């Protein structure tokens, strides 16, 4: 779906004004039709349509999705990160790494993609990697003490 949208956008950039106006009118007509469908089908069917991978982006395009941005992001995260805030075009997340630092970076990248997939209105995703003190390598204090060299007894 995203590839198709990118192709349409690329074609519109090259189109003359009349063609662009035609697309806008057709898009508006489809938006009105979708709005009517969403009103008629009721909450349960609207939720199913909102979860459909082909229909969901169309509902988002016309601002008709039954779930708000926060709910869509929470659903996409499915407990893999904490949603700290949704502020305008920004989503803030907190993740607790389960492995090395590079796996945390990979997780952050995957989380960004998941958020942008379900909430195209979001432009920025900030991921905070939580590091707990208990997870850090600790050096016992006793090992840091300077010990005097042992001396051999004097004869």
mmCIF file of N, CA and C in Angstrom, residues 140-151:
data_model
loop_
_atom_site.group_PDB
_atom_site.id
_atom_site.type_symbol
_atom_site.label_atom_id
_atom_site.label_comp_id
_atom_site.label_asym_id
_atom_site.label_seq_id
_atom_site.Cartn_x
_atom_site.Cartn_y
_atom_site.Cartn_z
ATOM 1 N N UNK A 140 33.040 -4.971 42.937
ATOM 2 C CA UNK A 140 32.997 -4.951 44.403
ATOM 3 C C UNK A 140 34.022 -3.969 44.957
ATOM 4 N N UNK A 141 33.631 -3.220 45.958
ATOM 5 C CA UNK A 141 34.500 -2.200 46.555
ATOM 6 C C UNK A 141 35.773 -2.800 47.130
ATOM 7 N N UNK A 142 35.676 -4.031 47.635
ATOM 8 C CA UNK A 142 36.857 -4.675 48.217
ATOM 9 C C UNK A 142 37.976 -4.857 47.193
ATOM 10 N N UNK A 143 37.587 -5.057 45.932
ATOM 11 C CA UNK A 143 38.614 -5.279 44.911
ATOM 12 C C UNK A 143 39.357 -3.995 44.551
ATOM 13 N N UNK A 144 38.831 -2.865 44.978
ATOM 14 C CA UNK A 144 39.464 -1.590 44.666
ATOM 15 C C UNK A 144 40.461 -1.149 45.730
ATOM 16 N N UNK A 145 40.410 -1.773 46.898
ATOM 17 C CA UNK A 145 41.309 -1.393 47.987
ATOM 18 C C UNK A 145 42.743 -1.791 47.656
ATOM 19 N N UNK A 146 43.679 -0.943 48.014
ATOM 20 C CA UNK A 146 45.098 -1.228 47.790
ATOM 21 C C UNK A 146 45.584 -2.074 48.957
ATOM 22 N N UNK A 147 46.159 -3.208 48.624
ATOM 23 C CA UNK A 147 46.677 -4.103 49.659
ATOM 24 C C UNK A 147 48.189 -3.984 49.692
ATOM 25 N N UNK A 148 48.747 -3.917 50.901
ATOM 26 C CA UNK A 148 50.226 -3.848 50.970
ATOM 27 C C UNK A 148 50.809 -5.178 50.506
ATOM 28 N N UNK A 149 51.974 -5.064 49.880
ATOM 29 C CA UNK A 149 52.653 -6.284 49.412
ATOM 30 C C UNK A 149 53.058 -7.102 50.622
ATOM 31 N N UNK A 150 52.908 -8.398 50.531
ATOM 32 C CA UNK A 150 53.303 -9.221 51.664
ATOM 33 C C UNK A 150 54.821 -9.319 51.713
ATOM 34 N N UNK A 151 55.352 -9.254 52.920
ATOM 35 C CA UNK A 151 56.815 -9.262 53.095
ATOM 36 C C UNK A 151 57.216 -10.610 53.665
#
